[in-house]
Amino acid sequence: MSSELMDALRQLAREKNIDEIEMLDRLESTLATTYKKTLDLENDARVTIDRENGRIRVFELVPVGGTEEEPVFEENDITPSDISRFAAQAAKQVITSAIREAEREQIFEEYADRIGDSVTGTVQQSDSRYTLIKIREGVEALLPPAEQPPNERYDHNQRIKALIIDVRKSSANEPSIVVSRTHPNLIKRLFELEVPEIYDGIVEIKSVAREPGLRSKIAVSSRESGLDPVGACVGPKGSRVRMVVAELRGERIDVVPWSETPSAFVGNALSPAKVSTVITNDAEHTATVIVPDDQLSLAIGKEGQNARLAAKLTGWRIDIKSVAQAMESGLAHAIAAGETMVVEEGDGRCIAETSDGIRCRNKSLPGKRYCRIHDKEAGASA
C-alpha cells in the first residue's frame, strides 16, 4: 500500500471523525483473515502496516512451543507480490464499515440529549412491523406499532411530527432513534410550536391526559396576571388548537384552566360538563362531584372517557353523581350549600359547615358524611 494511499486514509479519517489508529488496526485484522483464506494457510496470519510508508507485510504464525494458554509462534514472512490488490479491496471494506459506524456514533451523540424533543420527518416505509421516518439525510427514526395511535395510517413521503422517546446504539440495519406519536408530551411540544406564550414560558402546561387518536385534556396556567391561558392556547377563533388537532389527525383536545385548589381543578377538568359541587377528601385523594341531572352523561362521557381523562389530568379518583343521585346518597346539604366543599382530613368528622364556613366538630355517622344532627337536616331538606 503506497504512502499516497496512507495519506488518503488519514485525510478521510479526519473528515469523517474516525480514529486513524483504530481504522488501521481493523485493516490489519481484515487483511490477516483475507490472506489466511486466500493463501490457504494452516495457521493464523498476522499483517503489519507501516504507519509512515504504508508498506504491508504478511506473516504466518507457526506454533513452535509454549503452552495451550501461552503458545509461542514463529513468524514466517509470506508477503505475496500482488499484495496491493488485496490491500485496496480490504481497505475499501474497512473504510466503508468505519464510516458507517462513525456516522451512527455521531447520530447517537447528537440525539442522545434530545429525548423528549419533537422532530419532523417524512415517512419512508410503513407496514405492520414498523414505520421508518427520515428526519434528514442519513438520519432515520423508528416509529414502532405500539407508539402509533390506532386510527393512524401513513403514506409514503407524508410529513409527520413525533416525539423522541429513546436513542440507542444500534446495529447497522436499525435506526438509533425511536419516536412516538402516542406519548402525552407530544401534545406539549405541538402546543409549544403553535403558542408563543408557551414557548416563552408565560403560559405553562401543568398536566396532560391522553387517549391517543381519540381525545386529550391539558391543564394550563399563566405566569402573567391578566393573561387567559386557555384563550392563548385556543387562539383566535380556535386557530392554534386547530393546528394541533390537525397534526393529531382529528384527536379532540380540551384545554382547561389549572388550579392549585384540588376541588376547582377537578371541576375544571370535567369540562365541558357543568359542575354544581365538588367534595374532596384529601386523605383518600378522592373527589365526589355533583352535576345537574342533565349534565351527568356529559360529565361521564362516552364509555366513561371524560371522567377517565379528568382523573388522569388531576391525579384524583373521581366519583360523579347527578343531583338526584346525590340526594339519595344523603348529600342534600352539600347541594344546598351551592358551593365547593372540601374534606380536609379523613378523620370521620361531619362535613357540614356553618354559613361562616366553620366545619362541624361532631363525628359523622358510620358510613355517612354527616353527624346525627346534620344528617337529619340533610334528610329533611331532601
mmCIF file of C-alpha atoms in Angstrom:
data_model
loop_
_atom_site.group_PDB
_atom_site.id
_atom_site.type_symbol
_atom_site.label_atom_id
_atom_site.label_comp_id
_atom_site.label_asym_id
_atom_site.label_seq_id
_atom_site.Cartn_x
_atom_site.Cartn_y
_atom_site.Cartn_z
ATOM 1 C CA MET A 1 0.000 0.000 0.000
ATOM 2 C CA SER A 2 1.584 3.266 -1.126
ATOM 3 C CA SER A 3 2.307 6.293 1.032
ATOM 4 C CA GLU A 4 -0.209 8.193 -1.125
ATOM 5 C CA LEU A 5 -2.936 5.731 -0.077
ATOM 6 C CA MET A 6 -1.886 6.155 3.563
ATOM 7 C CA ASP A 7 -2.206 9.926 3.218
ATOM 8 C CA ALA A 8 -5.658 9.482 1.663
ATOM 9 C CA LEU A 9 -6.731 7.230 4.544
ATOM 10 C CA ARG A 10 -5.559 9.777 7.111
ATOM 11 C CA GLN A 11 -7.395 12.584 5.330
ATOM 12 C CA LEU A 12 -10.607 10.537 5.171
ATOM 13 C CA ALA A 13 -10.288 9.621 8.853
ATOM 14 C CA ARG A 14 -10.056 13.310 9.784
ATOM 15 C CA GLU A 15 -13.004 14.302 7.593
ATOM 16 C CA LYS A 16 -15.265 11.541 8.928
ATOM 17 C CA ASN A 17 -14.040 11.843 12.525
ATOM 18 C CA ILE A 18 -12.740 8.259 12.512
ATOM 19 C CA ASP A 19 -9.922 7.151 14.796
ATOM 20 C CA GLU A 20 -6.928 6.607 12.480
ATOM 21 C CA ILE A 21 -5.161 4.043 14.689
ATOM 22 C CA GLU A 22 -8.342 2.031 15.171
ATOM 23 C CA MET A 23 -9.013 2.070 11.424
ATOM 24 C CA LEU A 24 -5.519 0.774 10.590
ATOM 25 C CA ASP A 25 -5.774 -1.906 13.300
ATOM 26 C CA ARG A 26 -9.038 -3.086 11.761
ATOM 27 C CA LEU A 27 -7.457 -3.055 8.293
ATOM 28 C CA GLU A 28 -4.601 -5.253 9.535
ATOM 29 C CA SER A 29 -7.083 -7.674 11.107
ATOM 30 C CA THR A 30 -9.193 -7.807 7.935
ATOM 31 C CA LEU A 31 -6.147 -8.438 5.755
ATOM 32 C CA ALA A 32 -4.948 -11.205 8.089
ATOM 33 C CA THR A 33 -8.277 -13.010 7.741
ATOM 34 C CA THR A 34 -8.275 -12.472 3.970
ATOM 35 C CA TYR A 35 -4.749 -13.818 3.460
ATOM 36 C CA LYS A 36 -5.277 -16.885 5.624
ATOM 37 C CA LYS A 37 -8.226 -17.822 3.419
ATOM 38 C CA THR A 38 -6.683 -16.761 0.097
ATOM 39 C CA LEU A 39 -3.320 -18.426 0.712
ATOM 40 C CA ASP A 40 -4.960 -21.488 2.280
ATOM 41 C CA LEU A 41 -2.771 -21.280 5.381
ATOM 42 C CA GLU A 42 -2.826 -23.989 8.021
ATOM 43 C CA ASN A 43 -2.095 -21.431 10.732
ATOM 44 C CA ASP A 44 -3.256 -17.927 11.545
ATOM 45 C CA ALA A 45 -1.761 -14.918 9.817
ATOM 46 C CA ARG A 46 -0.577 -11.563 11.098
ATOM 47 C CA VAL A 47 -0.423 -8.414 8.985
ATOM 48 C CA THR A 48 1.529 -5.245 9.726
ATOM 49 C CA ILE A 49 1.137 -1.881 8.010
ATOM 50 C CA ASP A 50 3.950 0.635 8.304
ATOM 51 C CA ARG A 51 2.314 3.837 9.528
ATOM 52 C CA GLU A 52 4.783 6.007 7.583
ATOM 53 C CA ASN A 53 5.143 4.490 4.118
ATOM 54 C CA GLY A 54 2.146 2.130 4.044
ATOM 55 C CA ARG A 55 4.249 -0.970 3.387
ATOM 56 C CA ILE A 56 2.332 -4.195 4.156
ATOM 57 C CA ARG A 57 3.906 -7.416 5.366
ATOM 58 C CA VAL A 58 2.159 -10.769 5.930
ATOM 59 C CA PHE A 59 3.365 -13.394 8.399
ATOM 60 C CA GLU A 60 2.200 -16.934 9.060
ATOM 61 C CA LEU A 61 2.138 -17.701 12.778
ATOM 62 C CA VAL A 62 3.619 -21.182 13.123
ATOM 63 C CA PRO A 63 3.385 -22.625 16.649
ATOM 64 C CA VAL A 64 6.768 -23.827 17.932
ATOM 65 C CA GLY A 65 6.108 -24.457 21.602
ATOM 66 C CA GLY A 66 4.775 -22.924 24.758
ATOM 67 C CA THR A 67 1.551 -23.920 26.463
ATOM 68 C CA GLU A 68 -2.052 -24.004 25.329
ATOM 69 C CA GLU A 69 -2.697 -20.862 27.331
ATOM 70 C CA GLU A 70 0.508 -19.113 26.177
ATOM 71 C CA PRO A 71 1.698 -20.585 22.866
ATOM 72 C CA VAL A 72 4.931 -19.475 21.201
ATOM 73 C CA PHE A 73 4.905 -18.692 17.473
ATOM 74 C CA GLU A 74 7.473 -18.345 14.777
ATOM 75 C CA GLU A 75 6.584 -15.668 12.248
ATOM 76 C CA ASN A 76 7.311 -16.643 8.645
ATOM 77 C CA ASP A 77 7.196 -13.799 6.147
ATOM 78 C CA ILE A 78 4.854 -14.869 3.329
ATOM 79 C CA THR A 79 4.109 -11.447 1.854
ATOM 80 C CA PRO A 80 2.700 -12.027 -1.687
ATOM 81 C CA SER A 81 3.848 -9.984 -4.647
ATOM 82 C CA ASP A 82 0.347 -8.773 -5.573
ATOM 83 C CA ILE A 83 -0.458 -7.517 -2.082
ATOM 84 C CA SER A 84 -1.647 -4.083 -3.246
ATOM 85 C CA ARG A 85 -4.752 -5.515 -4.941
ATOM 86 C CA PHE A 86 -5.875 -7.302 -1.773
ATOM 87 C CA ALA A 87 -4.985 -4.285 0.332
ATOM 88 C CA ALA A 88 -7.099 -1.949 -1.763
ATOM 89 C CA GLN A 89 -10.135 -4.237 -1.565
ATOM 90 C CA ALA A 90 -9.769 -4.709 2.190
ATOM 91 C CA ALA A 91 -9.200 -1.004 2.737
ATOM 92 C CA LYS A 92 -12.401 -0.179 0.891
ATOM 93 C CA GLN A 93 -14.352 -2.653 3.030
ATOM 94 C CA VAL A 94 -12.875 -1.413 6.311
ATOM 95 C CA ILE A 95 -13.269 2.249 5.437
ATOM 96 C CA THR A 96 -16.901 1.804 4.393
ATOM 97 C CA SER A 97 -17.681 -0.031 7.621
ATOM 98 C CA ALA A 98 -15.799 2.517 9.734
ATOM 99 C CA ILE A 99 -17.601 5.425 8.096
ATOM 100 C CA ARG A 100 -20.986 3.849 8.776
ATOM 101 C CA GLU A 101 -20.103 3.188 12.398
ATOM 102 C CA ALA A 102 -18.792 6.731 12.806
ATOM 103 C CA GLU A 103 -21.979 8.166 11.340
ATOM 104 C CA ARG A 104 -24.095 6.046 13.701
ATOM 105 C CA GLU A 105 -21.989 7.232 16.632
ATOM 106 C CA GLN A 106 -22.387 10.859 15.555
ATOM 107 C CA ILE A 107 -26.164 10.427 15.307
ATOM 108 C CA PHE A 108 -26.228 8.868 18.770
ATOM 109 C CA GLU A 109 -24.188 11.705 20.285
ATOM 110 C CA GLU A 110 -26.314 14.361 18.556
ATOM 111 C CA TYR A 111 -29.696 12.958 19.574
ATOM 112 C CA ALA A 112 -28.950 11.266 22.930
ATOM 113 C CA ASP A 113 -29.618 14.557 24.731
ATOM 114 C CA ARG A 114 -32.786 15.249 22.742
ATOM 115 C CA ILE A 115 -35.073 12.651 24.298
ATOM 116 C CA GLY A 116 -38.383 14.422 24.850
ATOM 117 C CA ASP A 117 -37.954 16.756 21.859
ATOM 118 C CA SER A 118 -40.224 16.710 18.847
ATOM 119 C CA VAL A 119 -38.922 16.088 15.336
ATOM 120 C CA THR A 120 -40.428 16.412 11.881
ATOM 121 C CA GLY A 121 -39.765 13.847 9.194
ATOM 122 C CA THR A 122 -41.093 12.137 6.097
ATOM 123 C CA VAL A 123 -42.407 8.590 6.023
ATOM 124 C CA GLN A 124 -40.060 6.304 4.068
ATOM 125 C CA GLN A 125 -41.721 2.971 4.738
ATOM 126 C CA SER A 126 -44.742 1.818 6.713
ATOM 127 C CA ASP A 127 -46.099 -1.658 7.332
ATOM 128 C CA SER A 128 -47.404 -3.792 10.184
ATOM 129 C CA ARG A 129 -43.907 -4.197 11.661
ATOM 130 C CA TYR A 130 -42.791 -0.573 11.884
ATOM 131 C CA THR A 131 -42.791 2.833 10.247
ATOM 132 C CA LEU A 132 -39.498 4.342 9.116
ATOM 133 C CA ILE A 133 -39.198 8.135 9.218
ATOM 134 C CA LYS A 134 -36.459 10.166 7.554
ATOM 135 C CA ILE A 135 -35.546 13.149 9.734
ATOM 136 C CA ARG A 136 -32.805 14.385 7.410
ATOM 137 C CA GLU A 137 -30.267 12.935 5.014
ATOM 138 C CA GLY A 138 -28.624 9.987 6.725
ATOM 139 C CA VAL A 139 -30.782 10.198 9.865
ATOM 140 C CA GLU A 140 -33.790 7.915 10.284
ATOM 141 C CA ALA A 141 -36.134 7.162 13.178
ATOM 142 C CA LEU A 142 -38.221 4.131 14.032
ATOM 143 C CA LEU A 143 -41.918 4.530 14.887
ATOM 144 C CA PRO A 144 -42.987 1.177 16.418
ATOM 145 C CA PRO A 145 -46.620 -0.001 16.183
ATOM 146 C CA ALA A 146 -47.029 0.421 19.964
ATOM 147 C CA GLU A 147 -46.252 4.142 19.575
ATOM 148 C CA GLN A 148 -48.818 4.711 16.814
ATOM 149 C CA PRO A 149 -52.399 5.844 17.533
ATOM 150 C CA PRO A 150 -54.845 3.144 16.425
ATOM 151 C CA ASN A 151 -56.556 5.386 13.877
ATOM 152 C CA GLU A 152 -53.412 6.481 12.016
ATOM 153 C CA ARG A 153 -52.110 5.169 8.699
ATOM 154 C CA TYR A 154 -49.081 6.661 6.957
ATOM 155 C CA ASP A 155 -48.400 7.288 3.284
ATOM 156 C CA HIS A 156 -45.001 7.363 1.601
ATOM 157 C CA ASN A 157 -43.348 10.823 1.802
ATOM 158 C CA GLN A 158 -46.011 12.072 4.220
ATOM 159 C CA ARG A 159 -44.641 14.635 6.701
ATOM 160 C CA ILE A 160 -45.369 13.940 10.366
ATOM 161 C CA LYS A 161 -44.216 15.131 13.770
ATOM 162 C CA ALA A 162 -43.231 12.745 16.559
ATOM 163 C CA LEU A 163 -41.579 12.738 19.984
ATOM 164 C CA ILE A 164 -38.135 11.232 20.574
ATOM 165 C CA ILE A 165 -38.515 8.643 23.349
ATOM 166 C CA ASP A 166 -35.267 6.687 23.025
ATOM 167 C CA VAL A 167 -31.837 6.943 21.412
ATOM 168 C CA ARG A 168 -29.741 3.803 21.459
ATOM 169 C CA LYS A 169 -26.537 2.454 19.992
ATOM 170 C CA SER A 170 -27.953 0.314 17.241
ATOM 171 C CA SER A 171 -26.814 -2.236 14.712
ATOM 172 C CA ALA A 172 -26.133 -1.396 11.090
ATOM 173 C CA ASN A 173 -29.664 -2.245 9.967
ATOM 174 C CA GLU A 174 -31.673 -0.479 12.677
ATOM 175 C CA PRO A 175 -32.147 3.266 13.336
ATOM 176 C CA SER A 176 -30.761 4.661 16.592
ATOM 177 C CA ILE A 177 -33.735 6.948 17.207
ATOM 178 C CA VAL A 178 -37.131 5.725 18.417
ATOM 179 C CA VAL A 179 -40.099 8.104 18.249
ATOM 180 C CA SER A 180 -43.706 8.131 19.432
ATOM 181 C CA ARG A 181 -46.991 9.570 18.229
ATOM 182 C CA THR A 182 -48.892 8.459 21.351
ATOM 183 C CA HIS A 183 -46.825 9.988 24.167
ATOM 184 C CA PRO A 184 -48.651 12.719 26.171
ATOM 185 C CA ASN A 185 -45.641 15.031 25.892
ATOM 186 C CA LEU A 186 -46.072 15.176 22.119
ATOM 187 C CA ILE A 187 -49.071 17.409 22.781
ATOM 188 C CA LYS A 188 -46.891 19.691 24.914
ATOM 189 C CA ARG A 189 -44.352 20.039 22.133
ATOM 190 C CA LEU A 190 -47.016 20.685 19.491
ATOM 191 C CA PHE A 191 -48.539 23.465 21.588
ATOM 192 C CA GLU A 192 -45.064 24.953 22.083
ATOM 193 C CA LEU A 193 -44.781 25.217 18.307
ATOM 194 C CA GLU A 194 -48.183 26.884 17.918
ATOM 195 C CA VAL A 195 -48.444 29.045 21.060
ATOM 196 C CA PRO A 196 -45.687 31.671 21.536
ATOM 197 C CA GLU A 197 -46.767 32.222 25.141
ATOM 198 C CA ILE A 198 -45.944 28.579 25.942
ATOM 199 C CA TYR A 199 -42.624 28.710 24.110
ATOM 200 C CA ASP A 200 -41.700 31.894 26.005
ATOM 201 C CA GLY A 201 -42.696 30.372 29.349
ATOM 202 C CA ILE A 202 -45.561 32.786 30.055
ATOM 203 C CA VAL A 203 -48.166 30.031 29.799
ATOM 204 C CA GLU A 204 -47.369 26.617 31.268
ATOM 205 C CA ILE A 205 -48.937 23.251 30.511
ATOM 206 C CA LYS A 206 -49.241 21.777 34.005
ATOM 207 C CA SER A 207 -50.549 18.341 33.087
ATOM 208 C CA VAL A 208 -51.712 16.260 30.129
ATOM 209 C CA ALA A 209 -54.095 13.312 29.935
ATOM 210 C CA ARG A 210 -54.403 11.499 26.648
ATOM 211 C CA GLU A 211 -56.152 8.639 24.923
ATOM 212 C CA PRO A 212 -54.203 8.723 21.635
ATOM 213 C CA GLY A 213 -56.210 9.248 18.499
ATOM 214 C CA LEU A 214 -59.407 9.905 20.434
ATOM 215 C CA ARG A 215 -59.268 12.676 22.997
ATOM 216 C CA SER A 216 -56.923 14.606 25.268
ATOM 217 C CA LYS A 217 -57.131 17.168 28.047
ATOM 218 C CA ILE A 218 -54.476 19.696 29.005
ATOM 219 C CA ALA A 219 -54.444 21.941 32.079
ATOM 220 C CA VAL A 220 -52.780 25.329 31.634
ATOM 221 C CA SER A 221 -51.832 28.242 33.870
ATOM 222 C CA SER A 222 -50.430 31.726 33.304
ATOM 223 C CA ARG A 223 -47.441 33.349 34.985
ATOM 224 C CA GLU A 224 -48.719 36.747 33.897
ATOM 225 C CA SER A 225 -51.775 38.252 35.574
ATOM 226 C CA GLY A 226 -54.460 39.265 33.142
ATOM 227 C CA LEU A 227 -53.452 36.711 30.518
ATOM 228 C CA ASP A 228 -56.028 33.996 29.875
ATOM 229 C CA PRO A 229 -54.011 30.785 29.428
ATOM 230 C CA VAL A 230 -56.911 28.884 27.878
ATOM 231 C CA GLY A 231 -57.539 31.636 25.341
ATOM 232 C CA ALA A 232 -53.843 31.780 24.480
ATOM 233 C CA CYS A 233 -53.800 28.046 23.715
ATOM 234 C CA VAL A 234 -57.063 28.018 21.795
ATOM 235 C CA GLY A 235 -56.105 31.078 19.744
ATOM 236 C CA PRO A 236 -58.281 33.474 17.709
ATOM 237 C CA LYS A 237 -61.321 31.529 16.501
ATOM 238 C CA GLY A 238 -59.634 28.328 17.655
ATOM 239 C CA SER A 239 -56.789 28.697 15.145
ATOM 240 C CA ARG A 240 -53.982 27.469 17.405
ATOM 241 C CA VAL A 241 -55.647 24.408 18.861
ATOM 242 C CA ARG A 242 -56.915 23.545 15.364
ATOM 243 C CA MET A 243 -53.328 23.205 14.136
ATOM 244 C CA VAL A 244 -52.542 20.727 16.915
ATOM 245 C CA VAL A 245 -55.747 18.787 16.245
ATOM 246 C CA ALA A 246 -54.869 18.613 12.537
ATOM 247 C CA GLU A 247 -51.401 17.216 13.289
ATOM 248 C CA LEU A 248 -53.014 14.576 15.534
ATOM 249 C CA ARG A 249 -55.497 13.564 12.811
ATOM 250 C CA GLY A 250 -58.610 14.967 14.472
ATOM 251 C CA GLU A 251 -57.883 13.973 18.068
ATOM 252 C CA ARG A 252 -60.172 16.101 20.232
ATOM 253 C CA ILE A 253 -58.389 18.375 22.740
ATOM 254 C CA ASP A 254 -59.960 20.040 25.794
ATOM 255 C CA VAL A 255 -57.978 22.968 27.210
ATOM 256 C CA VAL A 256 -58.902 23.720 30.839
ATOM 257 C CA PRO A 257 -57.543 26.134 33.463
ATOM 258 C CA TRP A 258 -55.305 24.587 36.097
ATOM 259 C CA SER A 259 -55.897 25.432 39.755
ATOM 260 C CA GLU A 260 -53.853 24.758 42.873
ATOM 261 C CA THR A 261 -57.164 24.165 44.656
ATOM 262 C CA PRO A 262 -57.984 20.484 44.047
ATOM 263 C CA SER A 263 -61.755 20.961 44.077
ATOM 264 C CA ALA A 264 -61.582 23.732 41.487
ATOM 265 C CA PHE A 265 -59.140 21.757 39.346
ATOM 266 C CA VAL A 266 -61.368 18.670 39.406
ATOM 267 C CA GLY A 267 -64.379 20.775 38.430
ATOM 268 C CA ASN A 268 -62.463 22.378 35.557
ATOM 269 C CA ALA A 269 -61.139 19.020 34.363
ATOM 270 C CA LEU A 270 -64.665 17.716 33.746
ATOM 271 C CA SER A 271 -65.271 20.420 31.136
ATOM 272 C CA PRO A 272 -67.389 20.778 29.038
ATOM 273 C CA ALA A 273 -69.810 19.493 31.692
ATOM 274 C CA LYS A 274 -71.141 21.995 34.224
ATOM 275 C CA VAL A 275 -70.364 21.119 37.837
ATOM 276 C CA SER A 276 -72.504 22.074 40.834
ATOM 277 C CA THR A 277 -70.429 20.858 43.766
ATOM 278 C CA VAL A 278 -67.106 19.151 44.400
ATOM 279 C CA ILE A 279 -66.414 17.393 47.703
ATOM 280 C CA THR A 280 -62.773 16.382 48.089
ATOM 281 C CA ASN A 281 -61.213 14.040 50.610
ATOM 282 C CA ASP A 282 -57.513 14.829 50.871
ATOM 283 C CA ALA A 283 -56.691 11.757 52.944
ATOM 284 C CA GLU A 284 -58.106 9.364 50.365
ATOM 285 C CA HIS A 285 -57.372 11.643 47.406
ATOM 286 C CA THR A 286 -60.921 11.237 46.157
ATOM 287 C CA ALA A 287 -63.445 13.726 44.851
ATOM 288 C CA THR A 288 -67.222 13.415 44.741
ATOM 289 C CA VAL A 289 -68.596 15.635 42.001
ATOM 290 C CA ILE A 290 -72.261 16.598 41.835
ATOM 291 C CA VAL A 291 -73.594 17.770 38.482
ATOM 292 C CA PRO A 292 -77.054 18.804 37.269
ATOM 293 C CA ASP A 293 -79.113 15.828 36.167
ATOM 294 C CA ASP A 294 -78.894 16.824 32.501
ATOM 295 C CA GLN A 295 -75.077 17.055 32.710
ATOM 296 C CA LEU A 296 -74.410 13.568 34.070
ATOM 297 C CA SER A 297 -73.841 11.790 30.750
ATOM 298 C CA LEU A 298 -71.677 14.677 29.503
ATOM 299 C CA ALA A 299 -69.587 14.656 32.676
ATOM 300 C CA ILE A 300 -69.003 10.914 32.462
ATOM 301 C CA GLY A 301 -68.526 10.931 28.699
ATOM 302 C CA LYS A 302 -68.822 8.172 26.138
ATOM 303 C CA GLU A 303 -67.739 4.905 27.771
ATOM 304 C CA GLY A 304 -66.511 6.965 30.748
ATOM 305 C CA GLN A 305 -63.904 8.792 28.677
ATOM 306 C CA ASN A 306 -64.429 12.312 30.058
ATOM 307 C CA ALA A 307 -64.321 11.157 33.678
ATOM 308 C CA ARG A 308 -61.329 8.920 32.976
ATOM 309 C CA LEU A 309 -59.322 11.719 31.383
ATOM 310 C CA ALA A 310 -60.257 14.131 34.177
ATOM 311 C CA ALA A 311 -58.957 11.636 36.739
ATOM 312 C CA LYS A 312 -55.683 11.250 34.816
ATOM 313 C CA LEU A 313 -55.328 15.001 34.432
ATOM 314 C CA THR A 314 -55.840 15.801 38.121
ATOM 315 C CA GLY A 315 -54.482 12.657 39.738
ATOM 316 C CA TRP A 316 -57.685 12.339 41.814
ATOM 317 C CA ARG A 317 -60.164 9.472 41.900
ATOM 318 C CA ILE A 318 -63.465 10.994 40.829
ATOM 319 C CA ASP A 319 -66.984 9.817 41.615
ATOM 320 C CA ILE A 320 -69.654 11.658 39.625
ATOM 321 C CA LYS A 321 -73.254 11.879 40.781
ATOM 322 C CA SER A 322 -76.279 13.693 39.453
ATOM 323 C CA VAL A 323 -78.228 15.928 41.843
ATOM 324 C CA ALA A 324 -80.896 13.227 42.130
ATOM 325 C CA GLN A 325 -78.299 10.572 42.960
ATOM 326 C CA ALA A 326 -76.635 12.866 45.478
ATOM 327 C CA MET A 327 -79.949 13.442 47.251
ATOM 328 C CA GLU A 328 -80.429 9.695 47.551
ATOM 329 C CA SER A 329 -76.895 9.370 48.960
ATOM 330 C CA GLY A 330 -77.509 11.881 51.733
ATOM 331 C CA LEU A 331 -75.596 14.736 50.129
ATOM 332 C CA ALA A 332 -78.516 17.156 50.184
ATOM 333 C CA HIS A 333 -76.666 19.525 52.496
ATOM 334 C CA ALA A 334 -73.789 19.770 50.043
ATOM 335 C CA ILE A 335 -76.194 20.569 47.235
ATOM 336 C CA ALA A 336 -77.998 23.150 49.342
ATOM 337 C CA ALA A 337 -74.697 24.842 50.160
ATOM 338 C CA GLY A 338 -74.281 25.537 46.468
ATOM 339 C CA GLU A 339 -70.527 25.713 46.777
ATOM 340 C CA THR A 340 -67.465 23.508 46.730
ATOM 341 C CA MET A 341 -66.929 21.584 49.948
ATOM 342 C CA VAL A 342 -63.560 20.150 50.922
ATOM 343 C CA VAL A 343 -62.999 17.311 53.351
ATOM 344 C CA GLU A 344 -59.568 18.303 54.638
ATOM 345 C CA GLU A 345 -58.950 15.183 56.688
ATOM 346 C CA GLY A 346 -60.204 11.642 56.537
ATOM 347 C CA ASP A 347 -60.860 11.715 60.294
ATOM 348 C CA GLY A 348 -64.528 10.730 60.309
ATOM 349 C CA ARG A 349 -65.753 14.244 61.116
ATOM 350 C CA CYS A 350 -69.020 15.642 59.829
ATOM 351 C CA ILE A 351 -68.529 17.611 56.608
ATOM 352 C CA ALA A 352 -71.270 20.157 57.347
ATOM 353 C CA GLU A 353 -70.250 23.809 57.578
ATOM 354 C CA THR A 354 -71.928 26.880 59.020
ATOM 355 C CA SER A 355 -72.718 29.924 56.913
ATOM 356 C CA ASP A 356 -69.417 31.363 58.175
ATOM 357 C CA GLY A 357 -67.514 28.397 56.778
ATOM 358 C CA ILE A 358 -66.804 26.772 60.147
ATOM 359 C CA ARG A 359 -66.817 22.994 59.938
ATOM 360 C CA CYS A 360 -68.870 20.892 62.349
ATOM 361 C CA ARG A 361 -66.788 19.260 65.097
ATOM 362 C CA ASN A 362 -69.074 16.235 65.545
ATOM 363 C CA LYS A 363 -68.173 12.798 64.274
ATOM 364 C CA SER A 364 -70.026 11.553 61.223
ATOM 365 C CA LEU A 365 -72.359 8.581 61.473
ATOM 366 C CA PRO A 366 -70.891 5.226 60.356
ATOM 367 C CA GLY A 367 -70.932 5.038 56.568
ATOM 368 C CA LYS A 368 -72.131 8.643 56.235
ATOM 369 C CA ARG A 369 -70.603 12.088 55.839
ATOM 370 C CA TYR A 370 -72.735 13.884 58.458
ATOM 371 C CA CYS A 371 -73.264 13.716 62.198
ATOM 372 C CA ARG A 372 -76.674 12.761 63.575
ATOM 373 C CA ILE A 373 -77.896 16.401 63.687
ATOM 374 C CA HIS A 374 -76.830 17.392 60.186
ATOM 375 C CA ASP A 375 -77.850 14.045 58.721
ATOM 376 C CA LYS A 376 -81.417 14.748 59.873
ATOM 377 C CA GLU A 377 -81.241 18.252 58.365
ATOM 378 C CA ALA A 378 -79.960 16.834 55.100
ATOM 379 C CA GLY A 379 -82.765 14.287 55.059
ATOM 380 C CA ALA A 380 -85.359 16.953 55.810
ATOM 381 C CA SER A 381 -84.120 19.233 53.013
ATOM 382 C CA ALA A 382 -84.159 16.306 50.610
#
